[in-house]
PDB file of C-alpha atoms in Angstrom:
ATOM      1  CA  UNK A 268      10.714 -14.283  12.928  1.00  0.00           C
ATOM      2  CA  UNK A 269       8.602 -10.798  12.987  1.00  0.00           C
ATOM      3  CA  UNK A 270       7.261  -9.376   9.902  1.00  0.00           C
ATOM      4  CA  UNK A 271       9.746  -6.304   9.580  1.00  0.00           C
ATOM      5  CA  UNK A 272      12.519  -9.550   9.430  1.00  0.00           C
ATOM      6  CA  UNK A 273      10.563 -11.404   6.896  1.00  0.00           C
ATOM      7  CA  UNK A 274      10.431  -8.872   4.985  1.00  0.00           C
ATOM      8  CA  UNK A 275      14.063  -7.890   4.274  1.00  0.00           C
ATOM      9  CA  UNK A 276      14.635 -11.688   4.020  1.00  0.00           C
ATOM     10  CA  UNK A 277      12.283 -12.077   1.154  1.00  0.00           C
ATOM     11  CA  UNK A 278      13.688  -8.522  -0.425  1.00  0.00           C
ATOM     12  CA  UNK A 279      17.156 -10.224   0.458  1.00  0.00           C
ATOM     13  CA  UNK A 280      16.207 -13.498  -1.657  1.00  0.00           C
ATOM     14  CA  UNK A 281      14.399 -11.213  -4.451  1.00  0.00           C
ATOM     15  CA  UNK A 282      16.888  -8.790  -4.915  1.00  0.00           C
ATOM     16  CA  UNK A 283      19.145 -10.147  -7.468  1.00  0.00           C
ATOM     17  CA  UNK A 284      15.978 -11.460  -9.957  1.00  0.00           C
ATOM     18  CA  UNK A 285      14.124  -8.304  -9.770  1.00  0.00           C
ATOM     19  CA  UNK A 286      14.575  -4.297 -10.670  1.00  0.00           C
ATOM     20  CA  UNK A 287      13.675  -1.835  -8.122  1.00  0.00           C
ATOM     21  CA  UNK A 288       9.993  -1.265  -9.643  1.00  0.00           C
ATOM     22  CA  UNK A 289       8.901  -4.470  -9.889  1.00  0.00           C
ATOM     23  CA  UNK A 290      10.863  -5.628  -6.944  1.00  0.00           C
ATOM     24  CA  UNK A 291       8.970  -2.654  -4.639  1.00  0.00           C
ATOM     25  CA  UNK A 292       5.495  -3.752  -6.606  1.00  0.00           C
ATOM     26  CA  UNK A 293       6.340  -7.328  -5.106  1.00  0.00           C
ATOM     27  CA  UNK A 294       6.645  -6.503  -1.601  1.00  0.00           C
ATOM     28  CA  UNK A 295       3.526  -4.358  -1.731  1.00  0.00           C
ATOM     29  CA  UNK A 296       1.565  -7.689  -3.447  1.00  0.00           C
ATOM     30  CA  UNK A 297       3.430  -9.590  -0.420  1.00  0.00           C
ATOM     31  CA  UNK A 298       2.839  -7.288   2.665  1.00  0.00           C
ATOM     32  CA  UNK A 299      -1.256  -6.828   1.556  1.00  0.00           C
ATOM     33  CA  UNK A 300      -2.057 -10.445   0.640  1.00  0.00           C
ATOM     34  CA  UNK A 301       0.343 -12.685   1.393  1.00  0.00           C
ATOM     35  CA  UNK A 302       2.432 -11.434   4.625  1.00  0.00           C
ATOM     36  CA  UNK A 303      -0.493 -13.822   6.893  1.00  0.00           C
ATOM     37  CA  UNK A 304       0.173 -16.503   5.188  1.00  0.00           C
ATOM     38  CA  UNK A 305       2.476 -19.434   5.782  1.00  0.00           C
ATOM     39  CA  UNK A 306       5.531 -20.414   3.493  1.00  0.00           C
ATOM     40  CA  UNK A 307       4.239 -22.835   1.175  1.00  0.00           C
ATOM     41  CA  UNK A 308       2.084 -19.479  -0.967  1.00  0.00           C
ATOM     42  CA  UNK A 309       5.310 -18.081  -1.765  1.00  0.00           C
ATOM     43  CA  UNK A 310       4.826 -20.369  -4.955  1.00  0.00           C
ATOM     44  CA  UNK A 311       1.427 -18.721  -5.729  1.00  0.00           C
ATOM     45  CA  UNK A 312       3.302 -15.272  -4.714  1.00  0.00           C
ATOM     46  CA  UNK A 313       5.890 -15.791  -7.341  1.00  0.00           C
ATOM     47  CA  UNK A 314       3.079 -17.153  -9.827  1.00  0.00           C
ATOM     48  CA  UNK A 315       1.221 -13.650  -9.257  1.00  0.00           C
ATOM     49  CA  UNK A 316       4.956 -11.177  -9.407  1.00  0.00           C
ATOM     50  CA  UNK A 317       6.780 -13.380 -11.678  1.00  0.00           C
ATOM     51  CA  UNK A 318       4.911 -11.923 -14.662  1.00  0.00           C
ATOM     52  CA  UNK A 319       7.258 -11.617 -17.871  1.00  0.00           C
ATOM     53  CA  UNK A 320       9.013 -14.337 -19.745  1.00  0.00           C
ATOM     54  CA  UNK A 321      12.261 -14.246 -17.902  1.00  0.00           C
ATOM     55  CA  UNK A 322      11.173 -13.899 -14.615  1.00  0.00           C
ATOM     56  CA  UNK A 323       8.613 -17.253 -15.001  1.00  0.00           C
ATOM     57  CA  UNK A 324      11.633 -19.017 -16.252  1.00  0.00           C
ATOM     58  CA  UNK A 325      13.516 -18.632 -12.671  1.00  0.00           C
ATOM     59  CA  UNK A 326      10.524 -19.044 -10.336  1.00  0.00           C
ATOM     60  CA  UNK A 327      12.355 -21.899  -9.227  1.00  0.00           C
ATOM     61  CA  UNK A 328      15.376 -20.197  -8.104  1.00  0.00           C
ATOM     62  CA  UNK A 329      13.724 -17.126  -6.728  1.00  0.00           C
ATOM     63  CA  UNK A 330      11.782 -19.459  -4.273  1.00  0.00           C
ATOM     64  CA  UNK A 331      15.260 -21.247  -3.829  1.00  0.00           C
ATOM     65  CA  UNK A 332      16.726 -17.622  -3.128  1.00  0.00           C
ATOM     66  CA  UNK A 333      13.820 -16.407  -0.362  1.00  0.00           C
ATOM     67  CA  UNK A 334      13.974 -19.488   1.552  1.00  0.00           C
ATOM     68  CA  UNK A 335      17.544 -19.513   1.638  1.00  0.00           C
ATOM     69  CA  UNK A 336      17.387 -15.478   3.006  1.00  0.00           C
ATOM     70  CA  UNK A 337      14.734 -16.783   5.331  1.00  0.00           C
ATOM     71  CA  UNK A 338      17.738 -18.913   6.789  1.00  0.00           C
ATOM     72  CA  UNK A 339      20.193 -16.210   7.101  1.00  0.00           C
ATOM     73  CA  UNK A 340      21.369 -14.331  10.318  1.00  0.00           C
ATOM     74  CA  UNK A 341      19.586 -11.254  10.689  1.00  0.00           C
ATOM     75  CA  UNK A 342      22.628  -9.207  10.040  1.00  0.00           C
ATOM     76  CA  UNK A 343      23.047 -10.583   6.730  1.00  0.00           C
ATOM     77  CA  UNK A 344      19.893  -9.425   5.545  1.00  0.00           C
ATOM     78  CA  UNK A 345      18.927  -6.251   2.989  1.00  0.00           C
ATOM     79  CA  UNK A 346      17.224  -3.404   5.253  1.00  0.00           C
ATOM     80  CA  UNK A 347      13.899  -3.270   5.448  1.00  0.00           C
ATOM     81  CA  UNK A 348      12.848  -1.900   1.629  1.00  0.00           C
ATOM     82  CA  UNK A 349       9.872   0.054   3.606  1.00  0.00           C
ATOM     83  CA  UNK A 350      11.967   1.982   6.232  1.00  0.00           C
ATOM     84  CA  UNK A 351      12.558   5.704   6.548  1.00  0.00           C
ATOM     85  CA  UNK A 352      16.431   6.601   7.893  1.00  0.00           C
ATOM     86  CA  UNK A 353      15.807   8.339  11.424  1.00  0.00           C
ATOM     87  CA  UNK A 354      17.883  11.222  10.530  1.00  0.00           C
ATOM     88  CA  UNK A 355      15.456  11.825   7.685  1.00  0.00           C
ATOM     89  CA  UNK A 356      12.716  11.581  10.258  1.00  0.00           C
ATOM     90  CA  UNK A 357      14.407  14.313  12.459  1.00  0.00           C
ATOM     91  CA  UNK A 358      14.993  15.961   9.771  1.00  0.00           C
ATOM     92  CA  UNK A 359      10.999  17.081   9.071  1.00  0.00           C
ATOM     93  CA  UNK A 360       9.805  19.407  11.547  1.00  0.00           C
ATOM     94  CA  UNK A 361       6.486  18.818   9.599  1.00  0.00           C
ATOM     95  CA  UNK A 362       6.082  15.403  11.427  1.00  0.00           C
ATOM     96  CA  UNK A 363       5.012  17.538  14.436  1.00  0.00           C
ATOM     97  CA  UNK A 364       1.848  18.528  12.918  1.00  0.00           C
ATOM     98  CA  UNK A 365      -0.817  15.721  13.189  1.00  0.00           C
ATOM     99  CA  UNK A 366      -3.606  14.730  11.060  1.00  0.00           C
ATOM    100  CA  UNK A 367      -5.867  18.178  10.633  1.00  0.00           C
ATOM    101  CA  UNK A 368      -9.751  17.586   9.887  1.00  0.00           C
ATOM    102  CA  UNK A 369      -9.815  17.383   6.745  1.00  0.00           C
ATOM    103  CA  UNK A 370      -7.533  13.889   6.384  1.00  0.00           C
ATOM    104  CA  UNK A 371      -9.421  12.505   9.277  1.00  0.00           C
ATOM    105  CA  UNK A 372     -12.584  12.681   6.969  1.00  0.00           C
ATOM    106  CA  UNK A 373     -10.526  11.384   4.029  1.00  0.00           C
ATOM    107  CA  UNK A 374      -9.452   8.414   5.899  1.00  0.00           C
ATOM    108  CA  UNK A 375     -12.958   7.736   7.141  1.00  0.00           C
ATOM    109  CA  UNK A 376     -14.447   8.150   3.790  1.00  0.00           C
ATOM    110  CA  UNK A 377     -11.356   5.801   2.662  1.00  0.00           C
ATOM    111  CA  UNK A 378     -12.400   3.076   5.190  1.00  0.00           C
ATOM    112  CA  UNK A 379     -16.139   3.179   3.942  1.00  0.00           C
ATOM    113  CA  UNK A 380     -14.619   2.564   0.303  1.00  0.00           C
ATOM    114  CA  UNK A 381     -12.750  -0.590   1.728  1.00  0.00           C
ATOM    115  CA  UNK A 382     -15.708  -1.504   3.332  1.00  0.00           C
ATOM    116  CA  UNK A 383     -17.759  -1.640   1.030  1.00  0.00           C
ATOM    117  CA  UNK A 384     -15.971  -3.931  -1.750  1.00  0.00           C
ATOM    118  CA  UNK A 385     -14.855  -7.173  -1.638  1.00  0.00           C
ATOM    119  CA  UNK A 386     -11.740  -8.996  -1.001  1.00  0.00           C
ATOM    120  CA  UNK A 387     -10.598  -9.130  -3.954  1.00  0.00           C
ATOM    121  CA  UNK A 388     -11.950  -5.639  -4.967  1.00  0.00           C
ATOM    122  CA  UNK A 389      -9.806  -4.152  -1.838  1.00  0.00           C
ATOM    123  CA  UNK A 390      -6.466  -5.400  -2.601  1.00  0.00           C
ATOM    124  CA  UNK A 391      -6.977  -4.144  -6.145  1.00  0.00           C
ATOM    125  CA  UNK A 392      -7.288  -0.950  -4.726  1.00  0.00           C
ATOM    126  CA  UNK A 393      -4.675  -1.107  -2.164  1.00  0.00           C
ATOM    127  CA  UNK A 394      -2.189  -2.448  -4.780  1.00  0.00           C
ATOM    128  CA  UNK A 395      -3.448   0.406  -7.221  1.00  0.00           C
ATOM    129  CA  UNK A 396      -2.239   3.200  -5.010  1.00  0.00           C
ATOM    130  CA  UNK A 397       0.504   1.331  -3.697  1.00  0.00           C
ATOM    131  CA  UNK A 398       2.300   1.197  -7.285  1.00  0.00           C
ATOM    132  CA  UNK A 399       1.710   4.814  -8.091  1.00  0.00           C
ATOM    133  CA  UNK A 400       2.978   6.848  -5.077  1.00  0.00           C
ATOM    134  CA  UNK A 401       5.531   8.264  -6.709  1.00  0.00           C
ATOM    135  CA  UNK A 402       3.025  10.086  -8.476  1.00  0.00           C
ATOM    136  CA  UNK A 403       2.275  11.765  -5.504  1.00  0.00           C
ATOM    137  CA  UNK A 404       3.960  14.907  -4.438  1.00  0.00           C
ATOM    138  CA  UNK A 405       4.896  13.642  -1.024  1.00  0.00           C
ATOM    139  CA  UNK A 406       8.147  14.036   1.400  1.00  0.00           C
ATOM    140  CA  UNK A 407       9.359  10.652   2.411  1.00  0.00           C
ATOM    141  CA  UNK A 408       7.774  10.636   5.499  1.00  0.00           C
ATOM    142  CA  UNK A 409       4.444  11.129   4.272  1.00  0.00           C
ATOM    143  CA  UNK A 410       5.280   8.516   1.600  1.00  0.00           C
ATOM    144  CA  UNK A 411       6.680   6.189   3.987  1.00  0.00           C
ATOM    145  CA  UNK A 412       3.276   6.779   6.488  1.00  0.00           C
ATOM    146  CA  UNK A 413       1.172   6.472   3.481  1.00  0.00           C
ATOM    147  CA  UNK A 414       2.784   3.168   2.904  1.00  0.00           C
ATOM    148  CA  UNK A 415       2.269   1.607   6.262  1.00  0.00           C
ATOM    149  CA  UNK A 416      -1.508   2.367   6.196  1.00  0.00           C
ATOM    150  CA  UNK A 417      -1.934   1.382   3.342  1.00  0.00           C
ATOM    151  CA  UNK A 418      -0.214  -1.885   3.628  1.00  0.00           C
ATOM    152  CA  UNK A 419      -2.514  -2.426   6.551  1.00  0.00           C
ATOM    153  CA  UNK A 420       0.855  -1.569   9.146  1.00  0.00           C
ATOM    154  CA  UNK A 421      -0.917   1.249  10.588  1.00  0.00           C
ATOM    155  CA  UNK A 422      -4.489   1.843  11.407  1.00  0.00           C
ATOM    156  CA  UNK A 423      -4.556   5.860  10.471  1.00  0.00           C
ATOM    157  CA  UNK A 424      -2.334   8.742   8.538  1.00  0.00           C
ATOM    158  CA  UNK A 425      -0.294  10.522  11.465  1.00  0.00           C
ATOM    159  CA  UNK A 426       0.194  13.675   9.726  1.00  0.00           C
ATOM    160  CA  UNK A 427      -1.893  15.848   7.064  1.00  0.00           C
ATOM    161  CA  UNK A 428      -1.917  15.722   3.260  1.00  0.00           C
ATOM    162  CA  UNK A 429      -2.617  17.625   0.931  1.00  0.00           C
ATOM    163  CA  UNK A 430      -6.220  17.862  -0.480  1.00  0.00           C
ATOM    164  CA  UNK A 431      -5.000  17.414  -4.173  1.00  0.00           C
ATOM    165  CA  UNK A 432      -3.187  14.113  -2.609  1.00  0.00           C
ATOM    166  CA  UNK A 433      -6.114  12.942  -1.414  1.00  0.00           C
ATOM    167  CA  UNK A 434      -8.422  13.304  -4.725  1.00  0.00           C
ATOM    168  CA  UNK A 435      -5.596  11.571  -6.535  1.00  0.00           C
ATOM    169  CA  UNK A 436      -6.046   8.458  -4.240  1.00  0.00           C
ATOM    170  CA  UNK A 437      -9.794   8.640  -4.571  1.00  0.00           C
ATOM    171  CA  UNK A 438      -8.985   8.742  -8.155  1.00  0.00           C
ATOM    172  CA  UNK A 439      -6.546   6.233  -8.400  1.00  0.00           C
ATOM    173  CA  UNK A 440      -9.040   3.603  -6.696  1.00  0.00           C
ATOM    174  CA  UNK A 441     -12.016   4.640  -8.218  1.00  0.00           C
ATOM    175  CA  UNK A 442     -10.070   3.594 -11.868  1.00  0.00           C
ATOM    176  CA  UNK A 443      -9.033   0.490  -9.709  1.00  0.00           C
ATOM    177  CA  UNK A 444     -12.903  -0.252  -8.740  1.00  0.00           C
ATOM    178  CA  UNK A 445     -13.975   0.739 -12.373  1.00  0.00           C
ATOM    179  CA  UNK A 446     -11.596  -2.061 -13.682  1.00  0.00           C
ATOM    180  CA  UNK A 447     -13.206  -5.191 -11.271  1.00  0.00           C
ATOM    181  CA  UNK A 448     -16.731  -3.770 -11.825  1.00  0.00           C
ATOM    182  CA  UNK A 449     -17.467  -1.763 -14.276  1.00  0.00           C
ATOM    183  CA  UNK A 450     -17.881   2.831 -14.316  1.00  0.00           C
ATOM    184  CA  UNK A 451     -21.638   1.809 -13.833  1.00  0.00           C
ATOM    185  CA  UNK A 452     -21.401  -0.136 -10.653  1.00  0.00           C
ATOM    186  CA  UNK A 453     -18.338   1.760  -8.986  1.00  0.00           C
ATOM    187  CA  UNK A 454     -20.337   5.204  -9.505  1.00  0.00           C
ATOM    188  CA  UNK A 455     -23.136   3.717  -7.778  1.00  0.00           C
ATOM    189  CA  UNK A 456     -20.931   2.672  -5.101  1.00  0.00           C
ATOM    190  CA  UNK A 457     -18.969   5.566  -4.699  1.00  0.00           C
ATOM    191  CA  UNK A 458     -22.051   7.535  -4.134  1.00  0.00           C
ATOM    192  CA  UNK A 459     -23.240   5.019  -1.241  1.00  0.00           C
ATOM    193  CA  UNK A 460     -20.290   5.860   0.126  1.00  0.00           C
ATOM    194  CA  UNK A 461     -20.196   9.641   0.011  1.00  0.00           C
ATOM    195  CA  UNK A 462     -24.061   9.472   1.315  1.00  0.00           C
ATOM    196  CA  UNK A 463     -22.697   6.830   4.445  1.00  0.00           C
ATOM    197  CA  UNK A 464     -19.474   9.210   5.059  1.00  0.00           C
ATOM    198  CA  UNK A 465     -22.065  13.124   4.669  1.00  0.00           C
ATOM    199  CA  UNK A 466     -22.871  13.086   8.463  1.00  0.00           C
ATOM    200  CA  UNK A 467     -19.382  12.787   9.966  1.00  0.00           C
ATOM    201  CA  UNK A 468     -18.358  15.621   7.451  1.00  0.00           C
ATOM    202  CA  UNK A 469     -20.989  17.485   8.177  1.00  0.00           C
ATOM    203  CA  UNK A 470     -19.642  17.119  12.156  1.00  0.00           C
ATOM    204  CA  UNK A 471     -16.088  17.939  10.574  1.00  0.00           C
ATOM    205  CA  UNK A 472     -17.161  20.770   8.462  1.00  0.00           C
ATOM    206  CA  UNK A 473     -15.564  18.976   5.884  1.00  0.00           C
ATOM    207  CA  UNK A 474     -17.258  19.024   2.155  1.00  0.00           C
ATOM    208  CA  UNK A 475     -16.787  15.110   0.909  1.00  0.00           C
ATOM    209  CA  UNK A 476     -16.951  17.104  -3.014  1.00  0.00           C
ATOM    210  CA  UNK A 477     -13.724  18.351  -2.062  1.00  0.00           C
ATOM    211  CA  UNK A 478     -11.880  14.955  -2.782  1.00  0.00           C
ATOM    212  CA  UNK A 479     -13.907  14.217  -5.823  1.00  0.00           C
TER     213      UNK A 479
END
């Protein structure tokens, strides 16, 4: 079974336990940490999503639920939670534009960020700016492009964003970074990074302030 199928079986099996926030916070949690794994961590997936009173009482039957989705013929199954309609894609002659300069420095500052933490300190961050996207002014493309990179399905952003975008995704992982380490540490860090990332800015004519 390929990942895009395991995924709408697990939303399939989840569906009925979960609302659409917490249900779209789940498959974020699954498709960064727990998408390489094999079927017996769905019970420390649940343990992690399964947060409030009610939904710890049915862990049992949700994990009853996904492997019985897991079983089901592919036309049975939810669509995939994470896909973008192709008519809406047609629909946005922006798609056409590529990635300008600017986001290409973004994502390579982005990448030293990741780089630089650990583990545990990366899917924070991921998981950070994966629950608040709809706090970003974005078309659904650009949400649904955002998505895949940042749940590790693509390796770059396609298309341009906005530079007030971008400093609200710096923003939202440094308060992610602040929370594992501390303001003291994650300033420190965040200025390693900004000194690693000046040169291929400088190449860009990009100023790194600009997403601060």
């Amino acid at each position: 079974m390929d990942l895009k199928t395991r995924r709408r079986a697990i939303y399939t099996g989840m569906r009925p336990y979960f609302d659409d926030a917490a249900l779209l916070a789940a498959m974020h949690l699954w498709q960064v940490k727990y998408s390489d794994k094999p079927k017996f961590a769905f019970t420390e997936f649940l343990s992690e999503c399964c947060q409030d009173k009610d939904l710890r009482s049915q862990r049992t039957h949700i994990l009853s639920s996904i492997f019985k989705a897991l079983d089901m013929p592919e036309r049975d199954l939810l669509p995939d939670p994470f896909d973008i309609a192709e008519h809406q894609v047609a629909s946005m002659p922006l798609a056409v534009h590529g990635c300008d300069d600017v986001t290409t420095v973004f994502v390579h500052l982005f990448r030293h960020l990741l780089g630089a933490l650990a583990e545990k300190e990366v899917l924070s961050v991921r998981l950070a700016i994966l629950n608040q996207l709809d706090k970003l002014n974005l078309d659904a493309l650009r949400k649904a492009f955002l998505r895949d990179w940042l749940d590790k399905r693509a390796s770059a952003l396609p298309l341009s964003y906005s530079l007030e975008t971008m400093r609200q995704i710096i923003n939202f992982s440094y308060v992610a970074i602040c929370e594992s380490m501390g303001p003291v540490k994650a300033d420190q860090l965040l200025a390693n990074v900004i000194k690693a990332s000046e040169e291929y800015a400088k190449q860009m004519e990009v100023e790194l302030h600009e997403f601060l």
